[in-house]
Amino acid sequence: LATLLAGVLGIGANYLANLFGTKVEPIVLGCLVFLLVAAATFSRFIPHIKKRYDYGVLIFILTFSLVVVSGYRVEKIIELAHQRLSTILIGGATCMVISICVCPVWAGEDLHNLIVSNLEKLACFLEGFGGQIFEHPLDEDVVVSTNEPDKSFLIAYKSVLNSKATEESLANFAWWEPGHGKFRFSHPWKQYLKIGVLMRQCGYHIEALNAYLDEKFQAPSKFSKRVQEPCTKMSSEAGKALKELAQSVKTFSWPSNCSMHLQTCKKAVDEVNMMLKASMVGEFDVLEIIPIITVASILIEIVKCVETIFVAIEELSEQAHFKKSLNDGEKSQPHIHGGAVASVEDHEEQEDKGFVTVVMV
């Protein structure tokens, strides 16, 4: 389109300049080139033009300048414009045939897979974080293994923080693509960008959380053990929820199984809050327990981020018409709390610490 428009304006500019005679013709052509090229150049600074039409404006400038300047020296200006346009059409058609039929390359599919991959990276970190942050290598009951486990999942999330430019570029290209496969003509690509923003917010919280893996907590073991189980549960269930969301996006299905993990996360958050309120903080050194309290608060914020990601993916599912299972349309029935029966020793220990045991039926 840019080539066609530039060719037409170039031919028109030459005919307009010819009306002023041979002496004034180069001045008119110079003014027209200056005005149109300057206007096109400054239009590239407009954010919307820069985002979607920058390459087209650049081709317009090159083609218009070529046709106008060449037309001043070449008599067969229409033939020159025809050759220029034909070359662009043949090259563009060849690229489209190869990219669509011979070796398909779809930016929309790449963006879709990138979102799935980023969700899985965040999920892997959260699922393994609990076991790393609360491990106590100095305990007598823990046997230290000589083999170093693979901890690459603890740094894989960092690529999520730097994916903004790639996501925006792929979304821009996907906006131009025709409908293909499961991606319809009006596929909600903007929703992918919204999910990417929410994932980076979650990734920043994880970045803060990762700082506490460098040094193990030196807090008293009693206080650490009180919050260890609910914090580990929050981290693990949040990771499972993100994995369910990643699987939902990957398979174009409604995220129906994620709510169960989010409910477990909320119960763990309430449990942490109750424990912190019930604990006698004065029994411990404040400087020693601050790291654990900080980790717990960051985990609570991560749970909130996962909830917002869940809502955004639900919106994507509705806009992109993801398939629903038979049970998605039905109202979920109240479920019995899946807790464990506490032993007599546990009751006695909880009574000594000021805890109240609630029996769920």
Coordinates of N, CA and C in Angstrom, one line a residue, residues 149-307:
P149 N 21.3 -30.8 43.4 CA 20.2 -30.9 42.6 C 20.1 -29.8 41.5
D150 N 19.4 -30.1 40.5 CA 19.3 -29.1 39.4 C 18.3 -27.9 39.9
K151 N 18.9 -26.7 40.0 CA 18.1 -25.6 40.5 C 18.0 -24.5 39.4
S152 N 18.0 -25.0 38.1 CA 17.9 -24.0 37.0 C 16.5 -23.3 37.0
F153 N 15.5 -24.0 37.6 CA 14.2 -23.4 37.6 C 14.1 -22.2 38.4
L154 N 15.1 -22.0 39.3 CA 15.1 -20.8 40.2 C 15.5 -19.5 39.5
I155 N 16.1 -19.7 38.3 CA 16.5 -18.5 37.5 C 15.8 -18.4 36.2
A156 N 15.0 -19.4 35.8 CA 14.3 -19.4 34.5 C 13.3 -18.3 34.4
Y157 N 12.8 -17.8 35.5 CA 11.7 -16.8 35.5 C 12.3 -15.4 35.1
K158 N 13.6 -15.2 35.1 CA 14.2 -13.9 34.8 C 13.9 -13.5 33.3
S159 N 13.8 -14.5 32.4 CA 13.4 -14.2 31.1 C 12.1 -13.6 30.9
V160 N 11.2 -13.8 31.9 CA 9.8 -13.2 31.9 C 9.9 -11.7 32.0
L161 N 10.9 -11.3 32.8 CA 11.0 -9.8 33.1 C 11.4 -9.0 31.9
N162 N 12.1 -9.7 30.9 CA 12.6 -9.0 29.8 C 11.8 -9.3 28.5
S163 N 10.6 -9.8 28.6 CA 9.8 -10.3 27.4 C 8.9 -9.2 26.9
K164 N 8.9 -8.0 27.4 CA 7.9 -7.0 27.0 C 8.1 -6.6 25.6
A165 N 9.3 -6.3 25.1 CA 9.6 -5.9 23.7 C 9.2 -7.0 22.8
T166 N 9.5 -8.3 23.1 CA 9.2 -9.4 22.2 C 7.7 -9.6 22.1
E167 N 7.0 -9.5 23.2 CA 5.5 -9.6 23.2 C 4.9 -8.5 22.4
E168 N 5.3 -7.3 22.5 CA 4.7 -6.2 21.8 C 5.0 -6.3 20.3
S169 N 6.2 -6.8 19.9 CA 6.5 -6.9 18.5 C 5.7 -8.1 17.9
L170 N 5.6 -9.2 18.6 CA 4.8 -10.3 18.1 C 3.3 -9.9 18.0
A171 N 2.8 -9.2 19.0 CA 1.4 -8.8 18.9 C 1.1 -7.8 17.7
N172 N 2.1 -7.0 17.4 CA 2.0 -6.1 16.3 C 1.9 -6.8 15.0
F173 N 2.8 -7.8 14.8 CA 2.8 -8.6 13.6 C 1.5 -9.5 13.5
A174 N 1.1 -10.0 14.7 CA -0.1 -10.9 14.7 C -1.3 -10.1 14.3
W175 N -1.3 -8.8 14.6 CA -2.5 -8.0 14.3 C -2.8 -8.0 12.8
W176 N -1.7 -8.1 12.0 CA -1.8 -8.1 10.5 C -2.1 -9.4 9.9
E177 N -2.0 -10.5 10.7 CA -2.1 -11.8 10.1 C -3.6 -12.2 9.9
P178 N -3.9 -13.0 8.9 CA -5.2 -13.5 8.7 C -5.5 -14.6 9.7
G179 N -6.8 -15.0 9.8 CA -7.2 -16.0 10.7 C -6.6 -17.4 10.2
H180 N -6.1 -18.1 11.2 CA -5.5 -19.4 10.9 C -5.6 -20.3 12.1
G181 N -5.8 -21.6 11.8 CA -5.9 -22.6 12.9 C -7.0 -22.2 13.9
K182 N -6.6 -22.2 15.2 CA -7.5 -21.8 16.2 C -7.5 -20.3 16.5
F183 N -6.7 -19.6 15.7 CA -6.7 -18.1 15.9 C -7.6 -17.5 14.8
R184 N -8.7 -16.9 15.3 CA -9.6 -16.3 14.4 C -9.2 -15.0 13.9
F185 N -9.9 -14.4 13.0 CA -9.5 -13.2 12.4 C -9.5 -12.0 13.4
S186 N -10.4 -12.0 14.3 CA -10.4 -11.0 15.3 C -9.9 -11.5 16.7
H187 N -8.9 -12.3 16.7 CA -8.3 -12.8 17.9 C -7.9 -11.7 18.9
P188 N -8.2 -11.8 20.2 CA -7.8 -10.7 21.1 C -6.4 -10.7 21.5
W189 N -5.5 -10.2 20.6 CA -4.1 -10.1 20.8 C -3.8 -9.1 21.9
K190 N -4.6 -8.1 22.1 CA -4.3 -7.1 23.2 C -4.4 -7.8 24.6
Q191 N -5.3 -8.8 24.7 CA -5.4 -9.5 26.0 C -4.1 -10.2 26.3
Y192 N -3.4 -10.7 25.3 CA -2.1 -11.4 25.6 C -1.1 -10.4 26.2
L193 N -1.1 -9.1 25.7 CA -0.3 -8.1 26.3 C -0.6 -7.8 27.7
K194 N -1.9 -7.8 28.0 CA -2.4 -7.5 29.4 C -1.9 -8.7 30.3
I195 N -2.0 -9.9 29.8 CA -1.5 -11.0 30.6 C 0.0 -10.9 30.8
G196 N 0.7 -10.5 29.8 CA 2.1 -10.3 29.9 C 2.5 -9.3 30.9
V197 N 1.8 -8.2 31.0 CA 2.0 -7.2 32.0 C 1.8 -7.8 33.4
L198 N 0.7 -8.5 33.6 CA 0.4 -9.1 34.9 C 1.5 -10.1 35.3
M199 N 2.0 -10.9 34.3 CA 3.0 -11.9 34.6 C 4.3 -11.2 35.0
R200 N 4.6 -10.1 34.4 CA 5.9 -9.4 34.8 C 5.7 -8.8 36.2
Q201 N 4.5 -8.3 36.6 CA 4.3 -7.9 38.0 C 4.5 -9.0 38.9
C202 N 4.0 -10.2 38.6 CA 4.3 -11.4 39.4 C 5.8 -11.7 39.4
G203 N 6.4 -11.6 38.3 CA 7.8 -11.9 38.2 C 8.7 -10.9 39.1
Y204 N 8.3 -9.7 39.2 CA 9.0 -8.7 40.1 C 8.9 -9.1 41.5
H205 N 7.7 -9.6 41.9 CA 7.6 -10.1 43.3 C 8.5 -11.4 43.5
I206 N 8.5 -12.2 42.5 CA 9.4 -13.4 42.6 C 10.8 -13.0 42.6
E207 N 11.2 -11.9 41.9 CA 12.6 -11.4 42.0 C 12.9 -11.0 43.4
A208 N 12.0 -10.3 44.1 CA 12.2 -10.0 45.5 C 12.3 -11.2 46.4
L209 N 11.5 -12.2 46.1 CA 11.4 -13.4 46.8 C 12.7 -14.2 46.7
N210 N 13.3 -14.2 45.4 CA 14.5 -14.9 45.1 C 15.7 -14.4 45.9
A211 N 15.6 -13.2 46.4 CA 16.8 -12.6 47.1 C 16.9 -13.3 48.5
Y212 N 15.9 -13.9 49.0 CA 16.0 -14.6 50.3 C 16.5 -16.0 50.2
L213 N 16.8 -16.5 48.9 CA 17.3 -17.8 48.8 C 18.8 -17.8 48.9
D214 N 19.5 -16.6 48.9 CA 20.9 -16.6 49.0 C 21.4 -17.0 50.4
E215 N 20.6 -16.6 51.4 CA 21.0 -17.0 52.8 C 19.8 -17.6 53.4
K216 N 20.0 -18.8 54.1 CA 18.9 -19.5 54.8 C 18.6 -18.7 56.0
F217 N 17.3 -18.8 56.4 CA 16.8 -18.1 57.6 C 17.6 -18.5 58.8
Q218 N 17.9 -17.5 59.6 CA 18.5 -17.8 60.9 C 17.6 -17.6 62.1
A219 N 16.3 -17.6 61.7 CA 15.2 -17.4 62.8 C 15.1 -18.6 63.6
P220 N 14.5 -18.5 64.8 CA 14.4 -19.7 65.7 C 13.5 -20.7 65.0
S221 N 13.9 -22.0 65.2 CA 13.2 -23.1 64.5 C 11.7 -23.2 64.8
K222 N 11.3 -22.8 66.0 CA 9.9 -22.9 66.4 C 9.1 -21.9 65.6
F223 N 9.5 -20.7 65.5 CA 8.8 -19.7 64.7 C 8.8 -20.1 63.2
S224 N 9.9 -20.6 62.7 CA 10.0 -20.9 61.3 C 9.1 -22.1 61.0
K225 N 9.0 -23.1 61.9 CA 8.1 -24.2 61.7 C 6.6 -23.8 61.7
R226 N 6.3 -22.8 62.4 CA 4.9 -22.4 62.5 C 4.4 -21.9 61.2
V227 N 5.2 -21.1 60.5 CA 4.7 -20.6 59.2 C 5.2 -21.4 58.0
Q228 N 6.0 -22.4 58.2 CA 6.6 -23.1 57.1 C 5.5 -23.8 56.3
E229 N 4.6 -24.5 56.9 CA 3.6 -25.3 56.2 C 2.7 -24.4 55.4
P230 N 2.1 -23.3 55.9 CA 1.2 -22.5 55.1 C 1.9 -21.7 54.0
C231 N 3.1 -21.3 54.3 CA 3.9 -20.6 53.3 C 4.3 -21.5 52.1
T232 N 4.7 -22.7 52.5 CA 5.0 -23.7 51.4 C 3.7 -24.0 50.6
K233 N 2.6 -24.1 51.3 CA 1.4 -24.4 50.6 C 1.0 -23.3 49.7
M234 N 1.2 -22.0 50.1 CA 0.9 -20.9 49.3 C 1.7 -20.9 48.0
S235 N 3.0 -21.1 48.2 CA 3.9 -21.1 47.0 C 3.6 -22.3 46.1
S236 N 3.4 -23.5 46.7 CA 3.1 -24.7 45.8 C 1.8 -24.5 45.1
E237 N 0.7 -24.1 45.8 CA -0.6 -24.0 45.2 C -0.6 -22.9 44.1
A238 N 0.1 -21.8 44.4 CA 0.1 -20.7 43.4 C 0.8 -21.2 42.1
G239 N 1.9 -22.0 42.3 CA 2.6 -22.6 41.2 C 1.7 -23.6 40.4
K240 N 0.9 -24.4 41.1 CA 0.0 -25.3 40.5 C -1.1 -24.5 39.7
A241 N -1.6 -23.4 40.3 CA -2.6 -22.6 39.6 C -2.0 -22.0 38.3
L242 N -0.8 -21.6 38.3 CA -0.2 -21.0 37.1 C 0.0 -22.1 36.1
K243 N 0.4 -23.3 36.5 CA 0.5 -24.4 35.6 C -0.8 -24.8 34.9
E244 N -1.9 -24.7 35.7 CA -3.2 -25.0 35.2 C -3.6 -23.9 34.1
L245 N -3.3 -22.6 34.5 CA -3.5 -21.6 33.5 C -2.7 -21.7 32.2
A246 N -1.5 -22.1 32.4 CA -0.6 -22.4 31.2 C -1.2 -23.5 30.3
Q247 N -1.7 -24.5 31.0 CA -2.3 -25.6 30.2 C -3.6 -25.2 29.6
S248 N -4.3 -24.4 30.2 CA -5.6 -23.9 29.7 C -5.3 -23.0 28.4
V249 N -4.3 -22.1 28.5 CA -4.0 -21.3 27.3 C -3.5 -22.2 26.2
K250 N -2.6 -23.2 26.6 CA -2.0 -24.0 25.6 C -3.0 -24.9 24.8
T251 N -4.0 -25.3 25.5 CA -5.0 -26.2 24.9 C -6.3 -25.5 24.5
F252 N -6.3 -24.2 24.6 CA -7.5 -23.4 24.3 C -8.7 -23.9 25.0
S253 N -8.6 -24.1 26.3 CA -9.7 -24.6 27.1 C -9.9 -23.7 28.3
W254 N -11.1 -23.7 28.8 CA -11.5 -22.8 29.9 C -10.8 -23.2 31.2
P255 N -10.2 -22.2 31.9 CA -9.4 -22.5 33.1 C -10.3 -22.9 34.3
S256 N -10.9 -24.0 34.3 CA -11.9 -24.4 35.3 C -11.2 -25.0 36.5
N257 N -10.1 -25.6 36.4 CA -9.4 -26.3 37.5 C -8.6 -25.4 38.4
C258 N -8.4 -24.2 37.9 CA -7.5 -23.3 38.7 C -8.1 -22.8 39.9
S259 N -9.4 -22.6 40.0 CA -10.1 -22.0 41.1 C -9.8 -22.8 42.4
M260 N -9.7 -24.2 42.2 CA -9.5 -25.0 43.4 C -8.2 -24.7 44.1
H261 N -7.1 -24.5 43.3 CA -5.8 -24.2 43.8 C -5.8 -22.8 44.5
L262 N -6.6 -21.8 43.9 CA -6.6 -20.5 44.4 C -7.4 -20.5 45.8
Q263 N -8.4 -21.3 45.9 CA -9.1 -21.5 47.2 C -8.1 -22.0 48.3
T264 N -7.3 -23.0 47.9 CA -6.3 -23.5 48.9 C -5.3 -22.4 49.2
C265 N -4.9 -21.6 48.3 CA -4.0 -20.5 48.5 C -4.7 -19.5 49.5
K266 N -5.9 -19.1 49.3 CA -6.6 -18.2 50.2 C -6.7 -18.8 51.7
K267 N -6.9 -20.0 51.8 CA -7.0 -20.7 53.1 C -5.6 -20.6 53.8
A268 N -4.5 -20.8 53.0 CA -3.2 -20.7 53.5 C -2.9 -19.3 53.9
V269 N -3.3 -18.3 53.2 CA -3.1 -16.9 53.5 C -3.8 -16.6 54.8
D270 N -5.1 -17.0 55.0 CA -5.8 -16.8 56.3 C -5.0 -17.5 57.4
E271 N -4.5 -18.7 57.1 CA -3.8 -19.4 58.2 C -2.5 -18.7 58.6
V272 N -1.8 -18.1 57.6 CA -0.6 -17.3 58.0 C -1.0 -16.1 58.8
N273 N -2.0 -15.4 58.4 CA -2.4 -14.2 59.2 C -2.8 -14.6 60.6
M274 N -3.5 -15.7 60.7 CA -3.9 -16.1 62.1 C -2.7 -16.5 62.9
M275 N -1.8 -17.2 62.3 CA -0.6 -17.6 63.0 C 0.3 -16.4 63.5
L276 N 0.4 -15.4 62.6 CA 1.2 -14.2 62.9 C 0.5 -13.4 64.0
K277 N -0.8 -13.4 64.0 CA -1.5 -12.7 65.1 C -1.5 -13.4 66.4
A278 N -1.5 -14.8 66.3 CA -1.5 -15.6 67.6 C -0.2 -15.8 68.1
S279 N 0.9 -15.6 67.3 CA 2.3 -15.8 67.8 C 2.7 -14.7 68.7
M280 N 3.4 -15.0 69.7 CA 3.9 -14.0 70.6 C 5.3 -13.5 70.1
V281 N 5.2 -12.5 69.3 CA 6.4 -12.0 68.6 C 7.5 -11.6 69.6
G282 N 7.0 -11.2 70.8 CA 8.0 -10.7 71.8 C 8.9 -11.9 72.3
E283 N 8.5 -13.1 72.0 CA 9.4 -14.2 72.5 C 10.6 -14.3 71.6
F284 N 10.6 -13.8 70.4 CA 11.8 -13.9 69.5 C 12.4 -12.6 69.2
D285 N 13.6 -12.6 68.7 CA 14.3 -11.4 68.3 C 13.7 -10.9 67.0
V286 N 13.2 -9.6 67.0 CA 12.5 -9.1 65.9 C 13.3 -9.1 64.6
L287 N 14.6 -8.8 64.7 CA 15.5 -8.8 63.6 C 15.6 -10.2 62.9
E288 N 15.5 -11.2 63.7 CA 15.6 -12.6 63.2 C 14.3 -13.1 62.5
I289 N 13.2 -12.6 62.9 CA 11.9 -13.1 62.3 C 11.4 -12.2 61.2
I290 N 12.0 -11.0 61.0 CA 11.6 -10.1 59.9 C 11.7 -10.8 58.6
P291 N 12.8 -11.5 58.2 CA 12.9 -12.1 56.9 C 11.7 -13.1 56.6
I292 N 11.3 -13.9 57.6 CA 10.2 -14.8 57.4 C 8.9 -14.1 57.2
I293 N 8.7 -13.0 58.0 CA 7.5 -12.3 57.8 C 7.4 -11.6 56.5
T294 N 8.6 -11.1 56.0 CA 8.7 -10.5 54.7 C 8.4 -11.5 53.6
V295 N 8.9 -12.7 53.7 CA 8.7 -13.7 52.7 C 7.2 -14.1 52.7
A296 N 6.6 -14.2 53.9 CA 5.1 -14.5 53.9 C 4.3 -13.4 53.3
S297 N 4.7 -12.1 53.5 CA 3.9 -11.0 52.9 C 4.1 -11.0 51.4
I298 N 5.3 -11.3 50.9 CA 5.5 -11.3 49.4 C 4.7 -12.5 48.8
L299 N 4.7 -13.6 49.5 CA 3.9 -14.7 49.0 C 2.4 -14.4 48.9
I300 N 1.9 -13.6 49.9 CA 0.5 -13.2 49.8 C 0.3 -12.3 48.6
E301 N 1.2 -11.4 48.3 CA 1.1 -10.5 47.1 C 1.1 -11.3 45.9
I302 N 2.0 -12.4 45.8 CA 2.0 -13.2 44.7 C 0.7 -14.0 44.4
V303 N 0.1 -14.4 45.5 CA -1.3 -15.0 45.4 C -2.3 -14.0 44.8
K304 N -2.2 -12.8 45.2 CA -3.1 -11.8 44.6 C -2.8 -11.6 43.1
C305 N -1.5 -11.6 42.7 CA -1.1 -11.5 41.3 C -1.6 -12.7 40.5
V306 N -1.6 -13.9 41.1 CA -2.1 -15.1 40.4 C -3.6 -15.0 40.2
E307 N -4.3 -14.4 41.1 CA -5.7 -14.2 41.0 C -6.0 -13.2 39.8

